Coordinates of C-alpha atoms in Angstrom, one line a residue:
X23 CA 95.3 132.8 42.5
X24 CA 93.2 130.9 45.0
X25 CA 95.0 127.7 44.4
X26 CA 98.4 129.4 44.8
X27 CA 97.3 130.9 48.1
X28 CA 96.0 127.6 49.3
X29 CA 99.3 125.9 48.5
X30 CA 101.2 128.5 50.3
X31 CA 99.0 128.0 53.4
X32 CA 99.7 124.3 53.6
X33 CA 101.7 123.3 56.7
X34 CA 105.3 122.5 56.0
X35 CA 106.4 119.0 56.9
X36 CA 109.2 119.2 59.5
X37 CA 111.7 116.4 59.4
X38 CA 113.4 116.1 62.8
X39 CA 116.9 114.6 62.8
X40 CA 117.2 111.5 65.0
X41 CA 120.4 111.3 67.0
X42 CA 121.7 109.9 70.2
X43 CA 123.8 111.2 73.0
X44 CA 126.7 109.1 71.5
X45 CA 126.3 111.0 68.2
X46 CA 126.5 114.3 70.0
X47 CA 129.7 113.2 71.9
X48 CA 131.3 111.9 68.7
X49 CA 130.5 115.1 66.8
X50 CA 132.0 117.3 69.6
X51 CA 135.2 115.2 69.5
X52 CA 135.6 115.9 65.8
X53 CA 134.9 119.6 66.3
X54 CA 137.6 119.7 69.0
X55 CA 140.0 118.1 66.5
X56 CA 139.4 121.0 64.1
X57 CA 136.4 119.8 62.0
X58 CA 133.8 122.5 61.3
X59 CA 130.5 122.3 63.1
X60 CA 128.6 122.2 59.7
X61 CA 130.6 119.1 58.6
X62 CA 130.4 117.4 62.0
X63 CA 126.6 118.1 62.2
X64 CA 126.1 116.5 58.7
X65 CA 128.3 113.6 59.5
X66 CA 126.6 112.6 62.7
X67 CA 123.1 113.9 61.9
X68 CA 123.0 116.4 64.8
X69 CA 121.4 119.8 64.2
X70 CA 124.1 122.4 63.6
X71 CA 122.5 124.8 66.1
X72 CA 122.4 122.2 68.8
X73 CA 126.0 121.2 68.2
X74 CA 127.2 124.8 68.2
X75 CA 125.3 125.5 71.5
X76 CA 126.8 122.4 73.2
X77 CA 130.3 123.2 71.9
X78 CA 130.1 126.8 73.2
X79 CA 128.7 125.4 76.5
X80 CA 125.5 127.4 76.1
X81 CA 123.5 124.3 77.0
X82 CA 124.5 121.1 78.8
X83 CA 126.3 118.5 76.7
X84 CA 124.3 115.8 78.5
X85 CA 120.6 116.5 77.9
X86 CA 117.4 115.4 76.4
X87 CA 115.6 116.7 73.3
X88 CA 112.6 119.0 73.6
X89 CA 111.5 121.4 76.3
X90 CA 112.8 121.0 79.9
X91 CA 110.8 118.8 82.2
X92 CA 108.9 120.2 85.2
X93 CA 110.6 117.7 87.5
X94 CA 114.3 117.4 87.7
X95 CA 116.1 114.2 86.8
X96 CA 116.7 113.4 90.5
X97 CA 113.0 114.0 91.3
X98 CA 111.8 111.7 88.4
X99 CA 114.3 109.0 89.5
X100 CA 112.8 109.3 93.0
X101 CA 109.4 108.5 91.4
X102 CA 110.7 105.5 89.5
X103 CA 112.4 104.2 92.7
X104 CA 109.1 104.6 94.5
X105 CA 107.2 102.7 91.8
X106 CA 109.6 99.7 92.0
X107 CA 109.7 99.9 95.8
X108 CA 105.9 99.6 96.0
X109 CA 105.7 96.8 93.5
X110 CA 108.2 94.7 95.3
X111 CA 106.2 95.0 98.5
X112 CA 102.8 94.2 97.1
X113 CA 101.5 97.8 96.5
X114 CA 101.3 98.2 92.7
X115 CA 101.2 101.9 91.6
X116 CA 98.5 102.9 89.1
X117 CA 98.7 105.7 86.6
X118 CA 96.2 107.7 88.7
X119 CA 98.3 107.3 91.9
X120 CA 101.4 108.4 90.1
X121 CA 99.7 111.6 88.7
X122 CA 98.4 112.4 92.2
X123 CA 101.8 111.9 93.6
X124 CA 103.3 114.3 91.1
X125 CA 100.5 116.8 91.9
X126 CA 101.3 116.7 95.5
X127 CA 105.1 116.9 94.9
X128 CA 104.9 120.1 92.6
X129 CA 102.5 121.7 95.0
X130 CA 104.8 121.1 98.0
X131 CA 107.7 122.4 95.9
X132 CA 105.6 125.5 94.9
X133 CA 106.7 124.9 91.3
X134 CA 104.8 126.6 88.5
X135 CA 103.4 124.2 85.9
X136 CA 100.8 124.4 83.1
X137 CA 99.0 121.5 84.7
X138 CA 95.4 122.0 85.8
X139 CA 95.4 122.1 89.6
X140 CA 99.1 121.0 89.4
X141 CA 98.0 117.5 88.2
X142 CA 99.7 116.4 85.0
X143 CA 97.7 114.8 82.2
X144 CA 98.1 112.2 79.4
X145 CA 100.9 114.0 77.6
X146 CA 103.1 114.2 80.7
X147 CA 102.4 110.6 81.5
X148 CA 103.4 109.4 78.0
X149 CA 106.5 111.5 78.0
X150 CA 107.4 110.1 81.5
X151 CA 107.1 106.5 80.1
X152 CA 109.3 107.4 77.1
X153 CA 112.0 108.9 79.4
X154 CA 112.0 105.9 81.7
X155 CA 111.8 102.8 79.5
X156 CA 112.3 100.5 82.5
X157 CA 108.8 101.6 83.7
X158 CA 106.3 99.6 81.7
X159 CA 102.6 100.3 82.0
X160 CA 101.0 97.0 82.9
X161 CA 97.4 96.0 83.5
X162 CA 97.1 94.6 87.0
X163 CA 95.1 91.5 87.0
X164 CA 91.6 92.3 88.3
X165 CA 90.5 90.0 91.1
X166 CA 86.8 89.2 91.1
X167 CA 85.3 88.2 94.5
X168 CA 85.7 84.5 93.7
X169 CA 89.2 84.8 92.2
X170 CA 90.4 87.1 95.0
X171 CA 89.1 84.7 97.6
X172 CA 92.3 83.3 99.1
X173 CA 92.9 79.6 98.3
X174 CA 95.5 77.4 100.0
X175 CA 97.7 77.3 96.8
X176 CA 97.5 81.1 96.4
X177 CA 98.4 81.8 100.0
X178 CA 101.3 79.3 100.0
X179 CA 102.6 80.9 96.9
X180 CA 102.4 84.3 98.7
X181 CA 104.3 82.8 101.7
X182 CA 107.0 81.6 99.3
X183 CA 107.4 85.0 97.5
X184 CA 107.6 86.9 100.8
X185 CA 110.0 84.3 102.3
X186 CA 112.3 84.9 99.3
X187 CA 112.1 88.6 99.7
X188 CA 112.8 88.5 103.5
X189 CA 115.7 86.1 102.9
X190 CA 117.3 88.6 100.5
X191 CA 117.0 91.3 103.2
X192 CA 118.2 89.0 106.0
X193 CA 114.9 89.5 107.8
X194 CA 113.5 86.0 107.8
X195 CA 114.6 84.8 111.3
X196 CA 114.5 87.9 113.5
X197 CA 113.4 88.6 117.1
X198 CA 109.6 88.9 117.6
X199 CA 110.1 92.5 118.9
X200 CA 111.0 93.5 115.3
X201 CA 107.8 92.1 113.7
X202 CA 104.7 94.3 113.6
X203 CA 101.1 94.3 112.4
X204 CA 99.0 97.4 111.8
X205 CA 95.3 97.6 111.2
X206 CA 92.3 99.9 112.0
X207 CA 88.9 99.0 113.3
X208 CA 85.6 100.8 114.0
X209 CA 84.1 100.9 117.5
X210 CA 80.5 101.9 118.0
X211 CA 79.6 104.4 120.7
X212 CA 76.4 102.5 121.2
X213 CA 77.4 98.8 120.8
X214 CA 74.6 96.2 120.1
X215 CA 73.2 94.9 123.4
X216 CA 74.0 91.4 124.7
X217 CA 71.6 89.1 126.4
X218 CA 69.9 90.6 129.5
X219 CA 67.7 89.5 132.4
X220 CA 64.0 90.3 132.2
X221 CA 60.6 89.2 133.7
X222 CA 59.5 85.8 132.5
X223 CA 56.9 86.2 129.8
X224 CA 58.1 89.6 128.6
X225 CA 57.6 89.8 124.8
X226 CA 60.1 92.6 124.3
X227 CA 63.0 94.0 126.3
X228 CA 64.3 97.5 125.4
X229 CA 67.6 99.2 126.1
X230 CA 67.4 103.0 126.3
X231 CA 70.2 104.6 124.2
X232 CA 71.0 108.2 123.4
X233 CA 72.0 109.8 120.1
X234 CA 72.9 108.1 116.9
X235 CA 73.4 104.4 117.6
X236 CA 75.3 104.0 114.3
X237 CA 78.1 106.5 115.3
X238 CA 81.5 105.0 115.5
X239 CA 85.2 106.0 115.7
X240 CA 88.1 104.4 113.9
X241 CA 91.1 103.3 115.9
X242 CA 94.5 102.4 114.5
X243 CA 96.4 99.7 116.4
X244 CA 100.0 98.4 116.1
X245 CA 101.1 95.2 117.8
X246 CA 104.3 93.2 117.6
X247 CA 105.0 89.4 117.7
X248 CA 106.4 89.8 121.3
X249 CA 102.8 90.6 122.4
X250 CA 103.2 94.4 122.9
X251 CA 100.5 96.8 121.8
X252 CA 101.7 100.4 121.0
X253 CA 99.6 103.4 122.1
X254 CA 96.8 103.6 119.4
X255 CA 95.5 106.5 117.4
X256 CA 91.9 107.5 117.4
X257 CA 90.5 109.2 114.3
X258 CA 88.0 112.0 114.6
X259 CA 86.5 114.3 112.0
X260 CA 87.2 117.6 113.8
X261 CA 89.1 120.4 112.1
X262 CA 90.8 121.0 115.4
X263 CA 90.7 118.5 118.3
X264 CA 88.7 119.9 121.2
X265 CA 90.5 120.3 124.5
X266 CA 88.1 117.9 126.2
X267 CA 89.1 115.1 123.8
X268 CA 92.8 115.8 124.0
X269 CA 92.7 116.0 127.8
X270 CA 90.9 112.6 128.0
X271 CA 93.5 110.7 126.1
X272 CA 95.5 108.2 128.1
X273 CA 99.3 108.8 128.2
X274 CA 100.9 108.2 124.8
X275 CA 97.6 107.9 122.9
X276 CA 97.1 110.4 120.0
X277 CA 94.1 111.8 118.2
X278 CA 94.1 112.1 114.4
X279 CA 91.7 114.3 112.4
X280 CA 90.5 113.5 108.9
X281 CA 87.6 114.9 106.9
X282 CA 85.4 111.9 107.5
X283 CA 87.1 110.3 110.4
X284 CA 88.6 107.5 108.3
X285 CA 92.2 106.5 107.5
X286 CA 93.9 108.7 104.9
X287 CA 97.5 108.8 103.5
X288 CA 98.3 111.8 105.6
X289 CA 97.0 110.4 108.9
X290 CA 98.8 107.1 108.3
X291 CA 102.0 108.9 107.5
X292 CA 101.6 111.0 110.6
X293 CA 101.2 108.0 112.8
X294 CA 104.2 106.1 111.4
X295 CA 106.5 109.2 111.6
X296 CA 105.4 110.7 114.9
X297 CA 104.3 107.7 117.0
X298 CA 105.6 104.4 115.6
X299 CA 109.2 105.3 114.7
X300 CA 109.8 107.4 117.9
X301 CA 108.4 104.5 119.9
X302 CA 110.9 102.0 118.3
X303 CA 113.8 104.4 119.0
X304 CA 112.7 105.0 122.6
X305 CA 112.4 101.3 123.3
X306 CA 115.8 100.4 121.7
X307 CA 114.2 98.1 119.1
X308 CA 116.8 96.8 116.7
X309 CA 116.4 98.0 113.1
X310 CA 115.3 97.1 110.4
X311 CA 111.8 96.1 111.5
X312 CA 109.0 94.4 109.6
X313 CA 105.5 96.0 109.4
X314 CA 102.7 93.9 107.9
X315 CA 99.7 95.9 106.6
X316 CA 96.8 95.4 104.2
X317 CA 97.0 96.8 100.7
X318 CA 95.3 100.1 101.1
X319 CA 96.6 102.8 98.8
X320 CA 97.1 105.0 101.7
X321 CA 99.8 102.7 103.1
X322 CA 102.7 103.5 100.8
X323 CA 102.8 107.0 99.4
X324 CA 106.0 108.5 98.1
X325 CA 106.7 110.4 101.3
X326 CA 106.1 107.3 103.4
X327 CA 108.3 105.0 101.3
X328 CA 111.2 107.5 101.6
X329 CA 110.7 107.7 105.3
X330 CA 110.6 103.9 105.7
X331 CA 113.7 103.3 103.5
X332 CA 115.6 105.9 105.4
X333 CA 114.6 104.6 108.8
X334 CA 114.7 100.8 108.0
X335 CA 111.0 100.0 108.2
X336 CA 110.2 97.3 105.8
X337 CA 106.5 97.3 104.8
X338 CA 104.9 94.1 103.5
X339 CA 101.4 94.0 102.0
X340 CA 99.3 91.1 103.1
X341 CA 97.5 89.1 100.4
X342 CA 94.2 90.8 99.4
X343 CA 91.0 89.4 101.0
X344 CA 93.0 87.2 103.3
X345 CA 93.4 89.5 106.3
X346 CA 90.9 87.3 108.2
X347 CA 93.6 84.6 107.9
X348 CA 96.9 86.5 107.8
X349 CA 96.4 89.5 110.0
X350 CA 97.1 88.9 113.7
X351 CA 94.9 91.9 114.8
X352 CA 91.9 90.6 112.8
X353 CA 92.5 86.9 113.7
X354 CA 93.1 87.2 117.4
X355 CA 92.6 90.7 118.9
X356 CA 89.6 92.6 117.6
X357 CA 86.9 90.0 118.5
X358 CA 87.7 89.7 122.2
X359 CA 88.5 93.4 122.4
X360 CA 85.1 94.4 121.1
X361 CA 83.4 92.0 123.5
X362 CA 85.2 93.8 126.3
X363 CA 84.3 97.1 124.7
X364 CA 80.6 96.4 124.9
X365 CA 80.9 95.5 128.6
X366 CA 83.0 98.6 129.3
X367 CA 80.5 100.9 127.6
X368 CA 77.6 99.2 129.5
X369 CA 79.4 99.6 132.8
X370 CA 80.3 103.2 132.1
X371 CA 76.6 104.1 131.4
X372 CA 75.5 102.4 134.6
X373 CA 78.1 104.4 136.5
X374 CA 77.0 107.6 134.9
X375 CA 73.2 107.4 135.0
X376 CA 72.7 106.0 131.6
X377 CA 73.9 109.1 129.8
X378 CA 75.3 109.1 126.3
X379 CA 78.9 108.0 125.8
X380 CA 80.4 111.1 124.2
X381 CA 83.6 111.3 122.0
X382 CA 85.6 112.7 124.9
X383 CA 84.7 109.6 126.9
X384 CA 85.7 107.2 124.2
X385 CA 89.5 106.9 124.9
X386 CA 89.2 106.3 128.6
X387 CA 86.5 103.6 128.1
X388 CA 88.6 101.9 125.4
X389 CA 91.5 101.9 127.7
X390 CA 89.4 100.2 130.4
X391 CA 88.4 97.5 127.8
X392 CA 92.1 96.9 127.0
X393 CA 93.0 96.8 130.7
X394 CA 90.3 94.2 131.3
X395 CA 92.2 91.8 129.1
X396 CA 95.1 90.5 131.4
X397 CA 96.0 87.9 128.8
X398 CA 96.2 90.4 125.9
X399 CA 99.9 89.7 125.4
X400 CA 99.4 86.0 125.0
X401 CA 96.5 86.7 122.6
X402 CA 98.7 88.9 120.4
X403 CA 101.6 86.3 120.4
X404 CA 99.1 83.6 119.5
X405 CA 97.8 85.7 116.6
X406 CA 101.2 86.1 115.0
X407 CA 101.9 82.3 115.4
X408 CA 98.4 81.4 114.0
X409 CA 98.9 83.7 111.0
X410 CA 102.3 82.2 110.2
X411 CA 104.1 85.5 110.5
X412 CA 106.3 84.7 113.6
X413 CA 107.9 82.3 113.1
X414 CA 107.4 82.8 109.4
X415 CA 105.8 79.6 108.0
X416 CA 102.7 78.7 106.0
X417 CA 102.6 75.4 108.0
X418 CA 101.1 77.3 111.0
X419 CA 98.1 78.5 109.0
X420 CA 94.9 76.5 109.3
X421 CA 93.8 76.5 105.7
X422 CA 90.7 74.5 106.6
X423 CA 89.2 77.9 107.5
X424 CA 89.1 78.6 103.7
X425 CA 86.8 75.7 103.1
X426 CA 83.3 76.9 103.6
X427 CA 81.9 73.4 103.4
X428 CA 84.3 71.9 105.9
X429 CA 82.8 69.8 108.6
X430 CA 82.7 71.5 112.0
X431 CA 84.4 69.9 114.9
X432 CA 82.1 68.0 117.2
X433 CA 81.2 70.3 120.0
X434 CA 78.5 70.4 122.7
X435 CA 75.3 72.0 121.5
X436 CA 75.8 74.7 124.0
X437 CA 79.0 75.8 122.5
X438 CA 77.7 75.6 119.0
X439 CA 74.6 77.7 119.9
X440 CA 76.8 80.3 121.6
X441 CA 79.2 80.5 118.6
X442 CA 76.2 81.0 116.2
X443 CA 74.8 83.7 118.5
X444 CA 78.2 85.5 118.6
X445 CA 78.5 85.4 114.8
X446 CA 74.9 86.7 114.4
X447 CA 75.7 89.5 116.8
X448 CA 78.8 90.4 114.9
X449 CA 76.9 90.4 111.6
X450 CA 74.2 92.7 113.0
X451 CA 76.8 95.1 114.3
X452 CA 78.6 95.0 110.9
X453 CA 75.3 95.7 109.1
X454 CA 74.6 98.6 111.3
X455 CA 78.0 100.1 110.7
X456 CA 77.7 99.4 106.9
X457 CA 74.5 101.4 106.8
X458 CA 76.1 104.2 108.7
X459 CA 79.2 104.1 106.5
X460 CA 77.1 104.2 103.3
X461 CA 75.0 107.1 104.7
X462 CA 78.2 109.2 105.0
X463 CA 79.4 108.4 101.5
X464 CA 78.3 110.6 98.7
X465 CA 75.6 109.1 96.4
X466 CA 78.1 109.1 93.5
X467 CA 80.8 107.3 95.4
X468 CA 78.4 104.7 96.7
X469 CA 77.1 104.1 93.2
X470 CA 80.7 103.8 91.9
X471 CA 81.4 101.1 94.6
X472 CA 78.2 99.2 93.7
X473 CA 79.0 99.3 90.0
X474 CA 82.6 98.0 90.6
X475 CA 81.2 95.1 92.7
X476 CA 78.3 94.2 90.4
X477 CA 80.5 94.0 87.2
X478 CA 83.1 91.9 89.0
X479 CA 86.0 94.2 88.1
X480 CA 86.6 95.7 91.6
X481 CA 87.8 98.7 89.7
X482 CA 86.5 102.1 90.8
X483 CA 86.7 105.3 88.8
X484 CA 88.2 107.5 91.5
X485 CA 91.4 106.0 92.8
X486 CA 91.3 108.4 95.8
X487 CA 88.6 106.2 97.2
X488 CA 90.4 102.9 97.0
X489 CA 90.9 102.7 100.8
X490 CA 87.2 103.5 101.4
X491 CA 86.2 100.9 98.7
X492 CA 88.3 98.2 100.4
X493 CA 86.8 99.1 103.8
X494 CA 83.3 98.9 102.2
X495 CA 84.0 95.5 100.8
X496 CA 85.2 94.3 104.2
X497 CA 82.1 95.6 105.9
X498 CA 79.8 93.8 103.4
X499 CA 81.7 90.6 103.9
X500 CA 81.5 90.9 107.7
X501 CA 77.8 91.7 107.5
X502 CA 77.1 88.5 105.6
X503 CA 75.7 90.4 102.6
X504 CA 75.4 88.5 99.4
X505 CA 78.0 89.5 96.9
X506 CA 77.6 88.6 93.2
X507 CA 80.3 88.6 90.6

């Protein structure tokens, strides 16, 4: 008796019929000619119930097997187009980024799903890949510090690929007013002091400062190859921007708010849509335009890619770990600007009785630093030429910069000493900012960054922090810290 019950409780093997949409169409044609649904179903191996329902128009003739998807066909096609759009421009989409994108999409659509926190899991991901065979999961080549270090051959190949892409879009030889570069940089509220005058024989000279000397604000800049700088965006970590800060902003400048005061996908999208594009339209800039950015994950979300395609803004990702060679803002603008910033802060404190520079004072002082650079336009134009972005040519790039062992040009000892002093000052400032940056990171995130660096994979476990991780690597490089594979 027990054996019989055991046999009855065995799960029945279900044999699903395999058929294609063509089989369904052929079966329906035979039914319309007078063949019975039973005979047509057997002939073309289509389930009789399915054939009957499609014949009676109870369900769509064109459809997929299994339960309905949580995103429509049009919405999934939008995701596939976004994946290809990003890959073509140097922003490869990971599985994690896709799932986060879907999570945000269904949340905005207020669509009910069985997903935890509206974020799909492995089964949805596998089904998505089966539905879209042209999307193939590939393992992106991990770049260790040494391999990611730009070489002359690697960069020339990057120039070749981008040139082919721009040629197809008819954007290779366009007016400088249509070529832009975007980047962000941190400015300390208490910059490191320069050389000062003191009594001869003094062993130590101190400069009195107020508050946290590691505090900084991130500023987003956009410049074009014609030498024009757009009004920047300053990132704060307020929930709501205080009136004192808003009222202090120079005309056209905007304040952005993020949880930690750093660049996020939302703040980047906000700047492009509410400041950059309206500025282009207001100034009658011819479309399409080129916008060179680094490869942060925040720089090409689904929403932003749709906006850029609709409004003819072509984003191009600069080669990883080569922004010190390819990015005009890094190469030509930030160093002299931060030198002027130090002087502007010192003068402001002298004029205001050595009081602390507060956040509401930040924008006016930064504006003074920019205004004290009468040759800013020439500096920006030179940056685009030096980086080979306008005119577009790898011949303009000084690849000798990549050779750490290259012989320095013969200079006077005074100039050499001053250059070394400037670099040392920059490293000290970067170290200070790195320490402050790490202090504001959670211990788990910081350990994750260190693990990714130590094992040489540059692969962190939480893809939400890819932008922060890239920034952390940049800070370590600028601070002169030793980085092992």
